[in-house]
Coordinates of C-alpha atoms in Angstrom, one line a residue:
X19 CA -19.9 -16.7 45.2
X20 CA -21.5 -15.3 48.2
X21 CA -23.1 -11.5 48.2
X22 CA -20.2 -10.3 50.1
X23 CA -17.6 -11.4 47.8
X24 CA -19.5 -10.0 45.1
X25 CA -19.8 -6.6 46.8
X26 CA -16.2 -6.6 47.7
X27 CA -15.0 -7.7 43.8
X28 CA -17.4 -4.8 42.5
X29 CA -15.9 -2.2 44.9
X30 CA -12.5 -3.2 44.3
X31 CA -12.9 -3.1 40.1
X32 CA -15.1 0.4 41.2
X33 CA -11.7 1.3 43.0
X34 CA -9.5 0.2 40.0
X35 CA -11.5 1.7 37.8
X36 CA -11.4 5.5 39.1
X37 CA -8.2 5.6 39.5
X38 CA -6.6 3.4 36.3
X39 CA -9.2 4.7 33.2
X40 CA -7.0 7.5 32.7
X41 CA -4.0 5.3 32.3
X42 CA -6.1 3.1 30.3
X43 CA -7.0 5.6 28.0
X44 CA -3.4 7.1 27.6
X45 CA -2.1 3.4 26.9
X46 CA -4.7 3.0 24.5
X47 CA -4.3 6.1 22.8
X48 CA -0.3 5.5 22.5
X49 CA -1.1 2.2 21.2
X50 CA -2.9 3.6 17.7
X51 CA -7.0 3.4 19.4
X52 CA -8.3 6.6 17.7
X53 CA -9.9 9.1 20.5
X54 CA -13.4 8.4 18.6
X55 CA -13.1 4.5 20.2
X56 CA -11.0 5.0 23.3
X57 CA -13.9 5.2 25.4
X58 CA -15.4 1.6 24.3
X59 CA -12.1 0.4 24.3
X60 CA -11.2 1.7 27.8
X61 CA -14.7 -0.3 28.8
X62 CA -13.6 -3.4 27.1
X63 CA -10.3 -3.1 28.8
X64 CA -12.4 -3.1 32.4
X65 CA -14.6 -5.9 30.9
X66 CA -12.0 -8.0 31.0
X67 CA -10.6 -7.2 34.5
X68 CA -13.4 -8.0 36.0
X69 CA -13.4 -11.4 34.1
X70 CA -10.3 -12.1 35.6
X71 CA -9.9 -9.9 38.4
X72 CA -10.1 -12.6 40.7
X73 CA -6.9 -14.2 38.9
X74 CA -5.1 -11.2 39.5
X75 CA -1.9 -11.5 42.0
X76 CA -2.6 -8.4 44.3
X77 CA 1.3 -8.7 45.3
X78 CA 2.5 -7.3 41.9
X79 CA 2.0 -3.9 40.4
X80 CA -1.4 -3.2 38.7
X81 CA -0.2 -1.0 35.7
X82 CA 1.7 -3.7 33.7
X83 CA -1.2 -5.9 33.9
X84 CA -3.4 -3.3 32.8
X85 CA -1.3 -2.3 30.0
X86 CA -1.1 -6.1 28.9
X87 CA -4.8 -6.5 28.8
X88 CA -4.8 -2.8 27.1
X89 CA -2.6 -4.2 24.4
X90 CA -4.7 -7.0 23.9
X91 CA -7.6 -5.1 23.4
X92 CA -6.2 -2.6 20.8
X93 CA -4.4 -5.2 19.3
X94 CA -7.8 -6.7 18.4
X95 CA -9.5 -3.4 17.7
X96 CA -6.5 -2.4 15.4
X97 CA -6.8 -5.7 13.3
X98 CA -10.4 -5.5 12.7
X99 CA -10.4 -1.7 11.5
X100 CA -7.5 -2.4 9.3
X101 CA -9.5 -5.4 7.8
X102 CA -12.5 -3.0 7.4
X103 CA -10.3 -0.2 5.9
X104 CA -10.8 2.3 8.2
X105 CA -8.6 5.4 8.2
X106 CA -7.0 4.9 11.7
X107 CA -5.1 8.3 11.9
X108 CA -5.7 9.9 15.5
X109 CA -7.1 14.0 15.1
X110 CA -4.1 15.8 16.6
X111 CA -5.6 18.1 19.4
X112 CA -3.7 21.4 19.9
X113 CA -2.1 20.6 23.4
X114 CA -2.4 24.6 24.8
X115 CA -4.3 27.4 23.0
X116 CA -1.6 29.8 25.0
X117 CA 1.2 28.8 23.4
X118 CA 2.8 31.0 20.7
X119 CA 1.1 29.7 17.1
X120 CA 4.7 28.7 15.9
X121 CA 5.3 27.0 18.7
X122 CA 2.0 25.0 18.4
X123 CA 2.4 24.3 14.7
X124 CA 6.0 22.9 15.2
X125 CA 4.3 20.8 18.4
X126 CA 1.3 19.8 15.9
X127 CA 3.8 18.5 13.0
X128 CA 6.3 16.5 15.3
X129 CA 2.9 14.6 16.9
X130 CA 1.6 13.7 13.3
X131 CA 4.6 12.6 12.1
X132 CA 5.2 10.3 15.2
X133 CA 1.8 9.1 14.3
X134 CA 2.4 8.9 10.6
X135 CA 5.6 6.9 11.2
X136 CA 4.1 4.5 13.9
X137 CA 1.1 4.1 11.5
X138 CA 3.5 2.7 9.1
X139 CA 4.9 0.1 11.2
X140 CA 3.0 -3.3 11.2
X141 CA 0.7 -4.2 14.3
X142 CA 3.0 -6.4 16.2
X143 CA 5.9 -4.2 15.8
X144 CA 4.3 -1.1 16.6
X145 CA 2.7 -2.9 19.6
X146 CA 6.6 -3.6 21.1
X147 CA 7.8 0.0 19.9
X148 CA 5.3 1.7 22.1
X149 CA 5.4 -0.7 24.8
X150 CA 9.0 -0.6 24.7
X151 CA 10.6 3.0 23.6
X152 CA 7.3 5.3 24.8
X153 CA 5.7 3.7 27.6
X154 CA 9.0 3.0 28.9
X155 CA 8.5 -1.2 29.6
X156 CA 11.6 -3.5 29.9
X157 CA 11.4 -6.2 27.5
X158 CA 10.7 -8.9 30.2
X159 CA 7.4 -7.2 31.2
X160 CA 6.1 -6.9 27.1
X161 CA 7.1 -10.5 26.8
X162 CA 4.7 -11.2 29.6
X163 CA 2.0 -8.1 28.6
X164 CA 2.1 -9.5 25.0
X165 CA 2.5 -13.1 26.1
X166 CA 5.4 -13.5 22.9
X167 CA 8.7 -15.5 23.4
X168 CA 11.9 -12.7 24.5
X169 CA 13.7 -12.9 21.3
X170 CA 10.7 -12.3 18.9
X171 CA 10.1 -9.4 20.7
X172 CA 13.6 -8.3 20.4
X173 CA 13.7 -8.8 16.9
X174 CA 10.4 -6.8 16.5
X175 CA 11.7 -4.0 18.2
X176 CA 14.9 -4.0 16.2
X177 CA 12.7 -3.8 12.8
X178 CA 10.2 -1.1 14.2
X179 CA 12.8 1.1 15.5
X180 CA 14.7 0.6 11.9
X181 CA 11.3 1.3 9.8
X182 CA 10.3 3.8 12.6
X183 CA 13.6 5.9 11.8
X184 CA 13.5 5.7 7.7
X185 CA 9.6 6.5 7.6
X186 CA 10.3 9.4 10.0
X187 CA 13.1 10.4 8.0
X188 CA 11.3 10.0 4.7
X189 CA 8.2 11.9 5.7
X190 CA 10.5 14.6 7.5
X191 CA 12.4 15.1 4.1
X192 CA 9.4 15.2 1.5
X193 CA 7.7 17.4 4.2
X194 CA 4.7 15.3 4.2
X195 CA 3.3 16.2 7.3
X196 CA 2.5 19.6 7.4

């Protein structure tokens, strides 16, 4: 590989990083990576991007490709963390200081309820649920991102939705989120 090719690839990677790092962090956070690990896991995503950039089809949008890499990095991280019995709960930040305290409390409780319900999904179901129902990806896109059969993903999504709804109702009724 010539010096010119390396410089072009480095420039392209730098541009992708600058334009997409916030998006990648957002994806990782939604997939359950704790805030304390976001920077490291985002770097892991871009290490993979660097390795696979030559294989990327530039005729296709970049975000689904990045989402797939982020999903694999997040799932790998969460599996390792689960084995170590880490606390995977994210710290919930108050959205805006100028909001009414009652509104802040309601928003915090809603976020905590969603995160608590997501924490009770198995990792494969959580990934499909987040990608489909939170990130808005189509099932064929998710099949490509996760590299799993479409029917398997539909089953995971159905089970994830049922479990999420059941857990959220139970937590809400029990007042478990304060």
